Structure formats: C-alpha cells, structure tokens
Short mmCIF file of N, CA and C in Angstrom, two decimals:
data_model
loop_
_atom_site.label_atom_id
_atom_site.label_comp_id
_atom_site.label_asym_id
_atom_site.label_seq_id
_atom_site.Cartn_x
_atom_site.Cartn_y
_atom_site.Cartn_z
N MET A 219 111.98 111.54 105.85
CA MET A 219 110.60 111.19 105.64
C MET A 219 110.48 109.83 104.95
N ALA A 220 111.21 109.61 103.89
CA ALA A 220 111.06 108.38 103.11
C ALA A 220 111.82 107.23 103.74
N GLY A 221 111.34 106.04 103.47
CA GLY A 221 111.98 104.84 103.97
C GLY A 221 112.76 104.15 102.88
N LYS A 222 113.21 102.95 103.18
CA LYS A 222 113.96 102.14 102.23
C LYS A 222 113.06 101.11 101.59
N VAL A 223 113.34 100.82 100.33
CA VAL A 223 112.55 99.85 99.57
C VAL A 223 113.06 98.44 99.85
N ASP A 224 112.13 97.53 100.12
CA ASP A 224 112.43 96.13 100.35
C ASP A 224 111.52 95.32 99.43
N ILE A 225 112.07 94.85 98.31
CA ILE A 225 111.30 94.14 97.30
C ILE A 225 110.68 92.86 97.87
N GLY A 226 111.46 92.12 98.64
CA GLY A 226 110.95 90.88 99.24
C GLY A 226 109.75 91.14 100.13
N ALA A 227 109.81 92.22 100.89
CA ALA A 227 108.69 92.57 101.76
C ALA A 227 107.46 92.92 100.94
N CYS A 228 107.65 93.59 99.80
CA CYS A 228 106.52 93.93 98.92
C CYS A 228 105.85 92.68 98.38
N LEU A 229 106.66 91.71 97.97
CA LEU A 229 106.10 90.46 97.43
C LEU A 229 105.40 89.66 98.52
N SER A 230 106.02 89.55 99.69
CA SER A 230 105.40 88.82 100.81
C SER A 230 104.11 89.49 101.25
N PHE A 231 104.15 90.80 101.33
CA PHE A 231 102.98 91.58 101.73
C PHE A 231 101.84 91.32 100.75
N GLY A 232 102.14 91.40 99.45
CA GLY A 232 101.12 91.17 98.43
C GLY A 232 100.49 89.80 98.56
N TRP A 233 101.32 88.78 98.73
CA TRP A 233 100.82 87.42 98.87
C TRP A 233 99.98 87.27 100.13
N ASN A 234 100.48 87.78 101.27
CA ASN A 234 99.76 87.65 102.54
C ASN A 234 98.42 88.37 102.52
N ARG A 235 98.41 89.58 101.98
CA ARG A 235 97.14 90.31 101.90
C ARG A 235 96.15 89.56 101.01
N PHE A 236 96.62 89.05 99.88
CA PHE A 236 95.75 88.33 98.95
C PHE A 236 95.16 87.09 99.62
N LYS A 237 96.00 86.27 100.24
CA LYS A 237 95.49 85.02 100.81
C LYS A 237 94.60 85.25 102.03
N ASN A 238 94.78 86.38 102.72
CA ASN A 238 93.97 86.66 103.90
C ASN A 238 92.63 87.32 103.58
N ASN A 239 92.47 87.84 102.37
CA ASN A 239 91.22 88.49 101.98
C ASN A 239 91.06 88.36 100.47
N VAL A 240 90.97 87.11 100.00
CA VAL A 240 90.95 86.80 98.57
C VAL A 240 89.85 87.57 97.84
N VAL A 241 88.67 87.61 98.41
CA VAL A 241 87.54 88.25 97.72
C VAL A 241 87.83 89.73 97.46
N TYR A 242 88.30 90.44 98.47
CA TYR A 242 88.58 91.87 98.29
C TYR A 242 89.63 92.10 97.22
N TYR A 243 90.73 91.37 97.30
CA TYR A 243 91.83 91.61 96.37
C TYR A 243 91.50 91.14 94.95
N LEU A 244 90.80 90.04 94.84
CA LEU A 244 90.41 89.54 93.52
C LEU A 244 89.39 90.48 92.87
N VAL A 245 88.29 90.73 93.56
CA VAL A 245 87.25 91.60 93.02
C VAL A 245 87.77 93.02 92.87
N GLY A 246 88.54 93.48 93.84
CA GLY A 246 89.07 94.84 93.79
C GLY A 246 89.95 95.09 92.58
N SER A 247 90.86 94.18 92.33
CA SER A 247 91.75 94.38 91.18
C SER A 247 90.97 94.28 89.87
N LEU A 248 89.95 93.42 89.83
CA LEU A 248 89.09 93.34 88.64
C LEU A 248 88.31 94.63 88.43
N VAL A 249 87.73 95.15 89.50
CA VAL A 249 86.95 96.39 89.40
C VAL A 249 87.84 97.54 88.94
N VAL A 250 89.02 97.65 89.53
CA VAL A 250 89.95 98.71 89.13
C VAL A 250 90.32 98.56 87.66
N GLY A 251 90.71 97.36 87.26
CA GLY A 251 91.14 97.13 85.88
C GLY A 251 90.03 97.33 84.87
N VAL A 252 88.88 96.73 85.12
CA VAL A 252 87.76 96.84 84.19
C VAL A 252 87.19 98.25 84.20
N GLY A 253 87.03 98.82 85.40
CA GLY A 253 86.51 100.19 85.50
C GLY A 253 87.39 101.20 84.79
N ALA A 254 88.69 101.06 84.96
CA ALA A 254 89.62 101.96 84.29
C ALA A 254 89.59 101.74 82.78
N GLY A 255 89.54 100.48 82.37
CA GLY A 255 89.53 100.16 80.94
C GLY A 255 88.28 100.64 80.24
N LEU A 256 87.12 100.40 80.83
CA LEU A 256 85.86 100.78 80.20
C LEU A 256 85.67 102.29 80.12
N THR A 257 86.33 103.02 81.00
CA THR A 257 86.18 104.49 81.01
C THR A 257 87.41 105.18 80.44
N PHE A 258 88.23 104.42 79.72
CA PHE A 258 89.45 104.96 79.11
C PHE A 258 90.33 105.67 80.15
N GLY A 259 90.38 105.11 81.35
CA GLY A 259 91.23 105.61 82.42
C GLY A 259 90.60 106.67 83.30
N LEU A 260 89.43 107.13 82.93
CA LEU A 260 88.78 108.21 83.67
C LEU A 260 88.53 107.86 85.13
N LEU A 261 88.17 106.61 85.40
CA LEU A 261 87.89 106.18 86.78
C LEU A 261 89.07 105.49 87.45
N ALA A 262 90.19 105.39 86.75
CA ALA A 262 91.36 104.71 87.33
C ALA A 262 91.77 105.34 88.65
N GLY A 263 91.84 106.65 88.71
CA GLY A 263 92.28 107.34 89.93
C GLY A 263 91.42 107.05 91.14
N PRO A 264 90.11 107.37 91.08
CA PRO A 264 89.31 107.14 92.28
C PRO A 264 89.18 105.67 92.65
N LEU A 265 89.18 104.78 91.65
CA LEU A 265 89.11 103.35 91.98
C LEU A 265 90.40 102.88 92.65
N LEU A 266 91.56 103.34 92.16
CA LEU A 266 92.83 102.98 92.80
C LEU A 266 92.91 103.55 94.21
N VAL A 267 92.50 104.80 94.37
CA VAL A 267 92.52 105.41 95.71
C VAL A 267 91.61 104.60 96.64
N GLY A 268 90.42 104.23 96.17
CA GLY A 268 89.52 103.42 96.99
C GLY A 268 90.12 102.07 97.35
N PHE A 269 90.76 101.44 96.36
CA PHE A 269 91.42 100.15 96.60
C PHE A 269 92.51 100.32 97.67
N PHE A 270 93.30 101.38 97.56
CA PHE A 270 94.34 101.65 98.55
C PHE A 270 93.73 101.98 99.91
N LYS A 271 92.60 102.69 99.93
CA LYS A 271 91.95 103.00 101.21
C LYS A 271 91.51 101.72 101.92
N GLY A 272 91.09 100.72 101.15
CA GLY A 272 90.76 99.43 101.75
C GLY A 272 91.98 98.82 102.43
N MET A 273 93.14 98.93 101.77
CA MET A 273 94.37 98.40 102.37
C MET A 273 94.76 99.23 103.60
N MET A 274 94.52 100.54 103.55
CA MET A 274 94.80 101.39 104.72
C MET A 274 93.91 100.98 105.88
N LYS A 275 92.68 100.61 105.58
CA LYS A 275 91.76 100.13 106.61
C LYS A 275 92.33 98.87 107.27
N GLU A 276 92.90 97.97 106.46
CA GLU A 276 93.52 96.77 107.03
C GLU A 276 94.73 97.14 107.88
N ASP A 277 95.50 98.14 107.45
CA ASP A 277 96.64 98.59 108.25
C ASP A 277 96.21 99.05 109.63
N ALA A 278 94.99 99.60 109.70
CA ALA A 278 94.47 100.10 110.98
C ALA A 278 93.77 99.01 111.79
N GLY A 279 93.82 97.76 111.29
CA GLY A 279 93.24 96.65 112.03
C GLY A 279 91.86 96.23 111.57
N GLY A 280 91.31 96.91 110.57
CA GLY A 280 89.99 96.54 110.05
C GLY A 280 90.11 95.53 108.93
N LYS A 281 89.01 95.34 108.24
CA LYS A 281 88.99 94.42 107.10
C LYS A 281 88.49 95.19 105.88
N ALA A 282 89.27 95.13 104.81
CA ALA A 282 88.88 95.79 103.56
C ALA A 282 87.65 95.10 103.00
N GLU A 283 86.72 95.90 102.47
CA GLU A 283 85.49 95.39 101.89
C GLU A 283 85.32 95.96 100.50
N ILE A 284 84.54 95.29 99.67
CA ILE A 284 84.33 95.70 98.29
C ILE A 284 83.89 97.16 98.20
N GLY A 285 83.03 97.59 99.09
CA GLY A 285 82.55 98.98 99.08
C GLY A 285 83.67 100.00 99.21
N ASP A 286 84.79 99.61 99.83
CA ASP A 286 85.92 100.54 99.98
C ASP A 286 86.45 101.00 98.62
N ILE A 287 86.36 100.13 97.63
CA ILE A 287 86.88 100.45 96.30
C ILE A 287 86.15 101.66 95.71
N PHE A 288 84.90 101.83 96.10
CA PHE A 288 84.07 102.92 95.57
C PHE A 288 84.02 104.11 96.53
N SER A 289 84.88 104.13 97.53
CA SER A 289 84.80 105.14 98.59
C SER A 289 85.58 106.42 98.31
N ALA A 290 86.22 106.51 97.15
CA ALA A 290 87.10 107.65 96.93
C ALA A 290 86.65 108.56 95.79
N PHE A 291 85.38 108.54 95.46
CA PHE A 291 84.93 109.43 94.40
C PHE A 291 84.94 110.89 94.83
N ASP A 292 85.06 111.14 96.14
CA ASP A 292 85.27 112.50 96.61
C ASP A 292 86.69 112.98 96.28
N LYS A 293 87.55 112.06 95.87
CA LYS A 293 88.92 112.37 95.46
C LYS A 293 89.06 112.29 93.93
N PHE A 294 87.93 112.41 93.23
CA PHE A 294 87.95 112.23 91.78
C PHE A 294 88.94 113.18 91.09
N VAL A 295 88.84 114.47 91.36
CA VAL A 295 89.69 115.43 90.65
C VAL A 295 91.17 115.25 90.99
N PRO A 296 91.56 115.21 92.27
CA PRO A 296 93.00 115.04 92.53
C PRO A 296 93.55 113.70 92.01
N SER A 297 92.75 112.63 92.11
CA SER A 297 93.25 111.34 91.64
C SER A 297 93.31 111.31 90.11
N LEU A 298 92.38 111.97 89.45
CA LEU A 298 92.41 112.06 87.99
C LEU A 298 93.65 112.83 87.54
N ILE A 299 93.98 113.91 88.26
CA ILE A 299 95.18 114.68 87.93
C ILE A 299 96.43 113.82 88.08
N VAL A 300 96.50 113.03 89.14
CA VAL A 300 97.64 112.13 89.35
C VAL A 300 97.78 111.18 88.17
N VAL A 301 96.67 110.54 87.79
CA VAL A 301 96.70 109.56 86.70
C VAL A 301 97.05 110.24 85.38
N LEU A 302 96.39 111.36 85.07
CA LEU A 302 96.64 112.04 83.80
C LEU A 302 98.09 112.51 83.67
N LEU A 303 98.63 113.07 84.73
CA LEU A 303 100.02 113.54 84.66
C LEU A 303 100.99 112.36 84.51
N CYS A 304 100.67 111.24 85.14
CA CYS A 304 101.52 110.06 84.98
C CYS A 304 101.44 109.52 83.55
N VAL A 305 100.26 109.59 82.94
CA VAL A 305 100.12 109.17 81.54
C VAL A 305 100.96 110.08 80.65
N VAL A 306 100.91 111.38 80.90
CA VAL A 306 101.69 112.33 80.10
C VAL A 306 103.19 112.05 80.26
N VAL A 307 103.62 111.83 81.49
CA VAL A 307 105.04 111.53 81.74
C VAL A 307 105.45 110.24 81.04
N SER A 308 104.54 109.28 80.99
CA SER A 308 104.89 107.97 80.42
C SER A 308 105.18 108.03 78.92
N ILE A 309 104.74 109.07 78.23
CA ILE A 309 105.03 109.15 76.79
C ILE A 309 106.37 109.80 76.50
N ILE A 310 107.00 110.35 77.52
CA ILE A 310 108.33 110.95 77.35
C ILE A 310 109.36 109.82 77.43
N PRO A 311 110.23 109.69 76.41
CA PRO A 311 111.21 108.60 76.44
C PRO A 311 112.00 108.58 77.75
N LEU A 312 112.18 107.40 78.30
CA LEU A 312 112.87 107.10 79.55
C LEU A 312 112.15 107.63 80.79
N ALA A 313 111.47 108.75 80.70
CA ALA A 313 110.74 109.27 81.86
C ALA A 313 109.60 108.34 82.23
N GLY A 314 109.11 107.58 81.25
CA GLY A 314 108.04 106.63 81.52
C GLY A 314 108.40 105.57 82.53
N LEU A 315 109.70 105.33 82.71
CA LEU A 315 110.15 104.36 83.70
C LEU A 315 109.79 104.79 85.12
N LEU A 316 109.63 106.07 85.33
CA LEU A 316 109.34 106.60 86.66
C LEU A 316 107.89 106.45 87.07
N VAL A 317 107.04 106.17 86.10
CA VAL A 317 105.60 106.27 86.33
C VAL A 317 105.06 105.29 87.36
N GLY A 318 105.48 104.03 87.36
CA GLY A 318 104.91 103.04 88.28
C GLY A 318 104.94 103.48 89.73
N PRO A 319 106.12 103.67 90.29
CA PRO A 319 106.15 104.09 91.69
C PRO A 319 105.60 105.49 91.91
N LEU A 320 105.76 106.37 90.93
CA LEU A 320 105.25 107.73 91.07
C LEU A 320 103.73 107.73 91.12
N LEU A 321 103.10 106.95 90.25
CA LEU A 321 101.64 106.84 90.27
C LEU A 321 101.17 106.31 91.61
N MET A 322 101.80 105.25 92.10
CA MET A 322 101.35 104.64 93.35
C MET A 322 101.60 105.53 94.56
N THR A 323 102.70 106.27 94.59
CA THR A 323 102.90 107.19 95.71
C THR A 323 101.91 108.33 95.65
N GLY A 324 101.63 108.83 94.45
CA GLY A 324 100.64 109.90 94.31
C GLY A 324 99.25 109.43 94.71
N ILE A 325 98.88 108.23 94.29
CA ILE A 325 97.57 107.66 94.66
C ILE A 325 97.51 107.43 96.16
N SER A 326 98.58 106.92 96.74
CA SER A 326 98.62 106.68 98.18
C SER A 326 98.45 107.96 98.98
N LEU A 327 99.17 109.00 98.58
CA LEU A 327 99.07 110.28 99.29
C LEU A 327 97.68 110.89 99.12
N THR A 328 97.07 110.68 97.96
CA THR A 328 95.70 111.16 97.76
C THR A 328 94.75 110.42 98.69
N GLY A 329 94.94 109.13 98.84
CA GLY A 329 94.12 108.34 99.75
C GLY A 329 94.30 108.73 101.21
N LYS A 330 95.46 109.27 101.52
CA LYS A 330 95.73 109.69 102.90
C LYS A 330 95.25 111.10 103.18
N GLY A 331 94.62 111.73 102.18
CA GLY A 331 94.02 113.03 102.44
C GLY A 331 94.49 114.18 101.58
N GLU A 332 95.48 113.98 100.75
CA GLU A 332 95.94 115.07 99.88
C GLU A 332 94.85 115.39 98.86
N ASN A 333 94.44 116.64 98.82
CA ASN A 333 93.36 117.05 97.92
C ASN A 333 93.86 117.80 96.70
N ASP A 334 95.15 117.85 96.52
CA ASP A 334 95.76 118.51 95.37
C ASP A 334 96.60 117.47 94.63
N GLY A 335 96.16 117.10 93.43
CA GLY A 335 96.86 116.07 92.67
C GLY A 335 98.30 116.43 92.37
N MET A 336 98.55 117.69 92.06
CA MET A 336 99.92 118.14 91.78
C MET A 336 100.79 118.00 93.03
N ALA A 337 100.25 118.38 94.18
CA ALA A 337 101.01 118.27 95.43
C ALA A 337 101.27 116.79 95.76
N ALA A 338 100.28 115.93 95.50
CA ALA A 338 100.47 114.49 95.76
C ALA A 338 101.62 113.96 94.92
N LEU A 339 101.66 114.34 93.65
CA LEU A 339 102.76 113.88 92.78
C LEU A 339 104.09 114.49 93.19
N LYS A 340 104.08 115.76 93.52
CA LYS A 340 105.33 116.43 93.93
C LYS A 340 105.88 115.78 95.20
N ASN A 341 105.05 115.58 96.20
CA ASN A 341 105.49 114.96 97.45
C ASN A 341 105.86 113.50 97.23
N GLY A 342 105.12 112.81 96.37
CA GLY A 342 105.44 111.43 96.04
C GLY A 342 106.80 111.34 95.35
N PHE A 343 107.07 112.27 94.44
CA PHE A 343 108.34 112.26 93.74
C PHE A 343 109.50 112.57 94.69
N GLU A 344 109.29 113.48 95.61
CA GLU A 344 110.32 113.80 96.59
C GLU A 344 110.68 112.56 97.42
N ALA A 345 109.67 111.81 97.82
CA ALA A 345 109.91 110.58 98.58
C ALA A 345 110.58 109.53 97.70
N TYR A 346 110.12 109.42 96.48
CA TYR A 346 110.62 108.44 95.51
C TYR A 346 112.09 108.68 95.20
N LYS A 347 112.53 109.92 95.14
CA LYS A 347 113.92 110.24 94.84
C LYS A 347 114.89 109.68 95.86
N SER A 348 114.43 109.48 97.08
CA SER A 348 115.33 109.01 98.14
C SER A 348 115.84 107.59 97.89
N ASP A 349 115.10 106.81 97.12
CA ASP A 349 115.50 105.43 96.82
C ASP A 349 115.08 105.10 95.39
N LEU A 350 115.47 105.97 94.48
CA LEU A 350 115.02 105.92 93.09
C LEU A 350 115.31 104.58 92.41
N LEU A 351 116.53 104.11 92.48
CA LEU A 351 116.89 102.88 91.79
C LEU A 351 116.11 101.69 92.32
N MET A 352 116.05 101.53 93.62
CA MET A 352 115.31 100.40 94.19
C MET A 352 113.81 100.53 93.94
N GLY A 353 113.30 101.76 93.93
CA GLY A 353 111.89 101.97 93.60
C GLY A 353 111.59 101.51 92.19
N LEU A 354 112.48 101.84 91.26
CA LEU A 354 112.32 101.40 89.87
C LEU A 354 112.38 99.88 89.76
N ILE A 355 113.36 99.30 90.41
CA ILE A 355 113.53 97.84 90.34
C ILE A 355 112.32 97.14 90.97
N ALA A 356 111.89 97.62 92.12
CA ALA A 356 110.74 96.99 92.79
C ALA A 356 109.49 97.10 91.93
N SER A 357 109.26 98.26 91.34
CA SER A 357 108.09 98.44 90.49
C SER A 357 108.15 97.52 89.27
N PHE A 358 109.34 97.37 88.70
CA PHE A 358 109.53 96.48 87.56
C PHE A 358 109.25 95.03 87.94
N VAL A 359 109.81 94.60 89.08
CA VAL A 359 109.59 93.22 89.55
C VAL A 359 108.11 92.98 89.81
N LEU A 360 107.44 93.93 90.47
CA LEU A 360 106.01 93.77 90.75
C LEU A 360 105.20 93.76 89.46
N GLY A 361 105.63 94.52 88.47
CA GLY A 361 104.97 94.49 87.16
C GLY A 361 105.10 93.13 86.50
N ILE A 362 106.27 92.54 86.62
CA ILE A 362 106.46 91.19 86.07
C ILE A 362 105.58 90.19 86.80
N VAL A 363 105.55 90.27 88.13
CA VAL A 363 104.70 89.37 88.91
C VAL A 363 103.24 89.51 88.47
N GLY A 364 102.77 90.74 88.33
CA GLY A 364 101.40 90.97 87.91
C GLY A 364 101.09 90.40 86.54
N SER A 365 102.08 90.39 85.68
CA SER A 365 101.90 89.92 84.31
C SER A 365 102.09 88.41 84.16
N LEU A 366 102.71 87.77 85.12
CA LEU A 366 102.99 86.34 85.01
C LEU A 366 101.73 85.50 84.80
N GLY A 367 100.64 85.94 85.35
CA GLY A 367 99.40 85.19 85.20
C GLY A 367 98.91 85.10 83.78
N ALA A 368 99.39 85.98 82.91
CA ALA A 368 98.98 85.95 81.50
C ALA A 368 99.47 84.68 80.82
N ILE A 369 100.50 84.06 81.36
CA ILE A 369 101.05 82.83 80.78
C ILE A 369 99.99 81.73 80.77
N ALA A 370 99.16 81.69 81.78
CA ALA A 370 98.10 80.67 81.87
C ALA A 370 96.82 81.18 81.22
N CYS A 371 96.94 81.62 79.97
CA CYS A 371 95.79 82.13 79.19
C CYS A 371 95.08 83.29 79.89
N GLY A 372 95.79 84.03 80.68
CA GLY A 372 95.24 85.19 81.35
C GLY A 372 94.54 84.89 82.66
N VAL A 373 94.14 83.65 82.88
CA VAL A 373 93.40 83.28 84.08
C VAL A 373 94.26 83.48 85.33
N GLY A 374 95.54 83.20 85.22
CA GLY A 374 96.44 83.35 86.37
C GLY A 374 96.54 84.78 86.86
N MET A 375 96.19 85.73 85.99
CA MET A 375 96.25 87.13 86.40
C MET A 375 95.24 87.45 87.51
N LEU A 376 94.24 86.59 87.67
CA LEU A 376 93.29 86.80 88.75
C LEU A 376 93.99 86.70 90.10
N ALA A 377 95.09 85.98 90.17
CA ALA A 377 95.88 85.90 91.41
C ALA A 377 97.07 86.83 91.36
N THR A 378 97.74 86.92 90.23
CA THR A 378 99.00 87.68 90.20
C THR A 378 98.78 89.19 90.24
N MET A 379 97.71 89.69 89.61
CA MET A 379 97.48 91.13 89.63
C MET A 379 97.17 91.65 91.04
N PRO A 380 96.29 90.99 91.81
CA PRO A 380 96.04 91.48 93.16
C PRO A 380 97.31 91.46 94.03
N ILE A 381 98.13 90.44 93.85
CA ILE A 381 99.38 90.36 94.62
C ILE A 381 100.29 91.53 94.25
N ALA A 382 100.40 91.80 92.96
CA ALA A 382 101.25 92.91 92.50
C ALA A 382 100.69 94.25 92.97
N MET A 383 99.37 94.42 92.92
CA MET A 383 98.78 95.69 93.36
C MET A 383 98.99 95.92 94.85
N ALA A 384 98.84 94.88 95.64
CA ALA A 384 99.09 95.01 97.08
C ALA A 384 100.58 95.29 97.32
N GLY A 385 101.45 94.64 96.55
CA GLY A 385 102.88 94.91 96.66
C GLY A 385 103.21 96.35 96.29
N GLN A 386 102.53 96.88 95.26
CA GLN A 386 102.74 98.29 94.87
C GLN A 386 102.28 99.23 95.99
N TYR A 387 101.22 98.84 96.68
CA TYR A 387 100.77 99.63 97.83
C TYR A 387 101.87 99.71 98.89
N LEU A 388 102.45 98.55 99.24
CA LEU A 388 103.52 98.57 100.24
C LEU A 388 104.72 99.35 99.72
N LEU A 389 105.05 99.21 98.45
CA LEU A 389 106.15 99.98 97.87
C LEU A 389 105.90 101.48 98.07
N ALA A 390 104.68 101.92 97.80
CA ALA A 390 104.34 103.34 98.01
C ALA A 390 104.52 103.72 99.48
N GLN A 391 104.10 102.83 100.39
CA GLN A 391 104.25 103.12 101.82
C GLN A 391 105.73 103.18 102.20
N GLN A 392 106.53 102.29 101.63
CA GLN A 392 107.97 102.32 101.90
C GLN A 392 108.58 103.63 101.41
N LEU A 393 108.19 104.06 100.22
CA LEU A 393 108.76 105.27 99.64
C LEU A 393 108.40 106.51 100.44
N VAL A 394 107.18 106.58 100.96
CA VAL A 394 106.79 107.76 101.73
C VAL A 394 107.08 107.62 103.22
N GLY A 395 107.64 106.49 103.62
CA GLY A 395 108.06 106.32 105.01
C GLY A 395 106.97 105.83 105.95
N ASP A 396 105.90 105.24 105.40
CA ASP A 396 104.80 104.74 106.24
C ASP A 396 104.71 103.22 106.25
N ALA A 397 105.77 102.53 105.87
CA ALA A 397 105.71 101.07 105.77
C ALA A 397 105.48 100.41 107.12
N GLY A 398 105.81 101.06 108.20
CA GLY A 398 105.61 100.47 109.52
C GLY A 398 104.14 100.28 109.85
N LYS A 399 103.27 101.07 109.22
CA LYS A 399 101.84 100.95 109.45
C LYS A 399 101.23 99.78 108.70
N ALA A 400 101.90 99.39 107.60
CA ALA A 400 101.40 98.26 106.79
C ALA A 400 101.92 96.96 107.39
N ASN A 401 101.04 96.02 107.60
CA ASN A 401 101.43 94.75 108.23
C ASN A 401 101.97 93.81 107.19
#
C-alpha cells in the first residue's frame, strides 16, 4: 500500500504548487496558521483537511480555491481527534518525533473520506512504518524549509510555509501510496 519517500520530490512539488497558485497557498497557509492559533488548535484539523482537499482538487486537474480551505467542517470531529492525539503523542519524549508525518497522513486520509479519526491515525501509522526513517527525515527537512522564512524577520515565512505545507501533503501521499495522483 505505502510508497517510498522522495524528499527532493516533496520540495519540488511544494515549490511548483506554490508558484502555480500563489494566492491559494499563501492565503491558505495563513488561514490555517492563524485559524489554528486563534482557536488554540481547535480549528487546526478541519482547516488542514480543507487545505489538503484543495490540493487533492489540483491532483484531479482542478484549481484549488480559498473556499476549499473551509470545505472540511463536516470532518470536524475526526480531524480534531487526529490533531488532539498527535498533540498528546508529541509530549511523550522521542515519540514527538513521529508527529509530523503522522499528523499529515491522518489529515490526508481524513480528507479522502475517513470519518474515524482513530482509524485515520492507525492507517496513517501503518503506512508511515513502511518508510519510517525517510518519513522522519523528510518531515524534519520540510520543517526546516518552513521555518527558514523566519530569518527574514518572519516575512519570508509567507513563502516558505506554503512550500513546506504542500511538501508535507506530497509526503503524506507518498507514505500512503497515492503519490502518483499528485502532480
């Protein structure tokens, strides 16, 4: 079921998606970040699922739009469970390293129709185990890329965060074996 992780493909994918639809990726990453922050993480799940659904729309040949970010509130409970369980795991020493790719695979599976947050995480973890080391490394590299924009007084994050988020999307697709659908 699971595929192989390709860090270079994740970075290229993130850059290409960003430059081809700057408004969606810029506004989308801001909405996800600010929405999650202002609600103490409560809206992180549905906003991330909506953001990923926009990318899934692009995989199907469409164009992601700002409204897509708000399209997953019907997945509020399962996506909240995914986020909350990842937060709990992140406070366990060393287990927190698993959270990046695990969160993104769980969010991705929820966006693809999984209505049980626990099942999304379980299935995401099963896929993630197939390439655990590379999944960790890719998530770490994408985290660094996302944070690099902070060097320019935070303004650079307007470009680096969307690239990293799109790269995390492809990483999730690689882990669950759906990378062929992502362009």
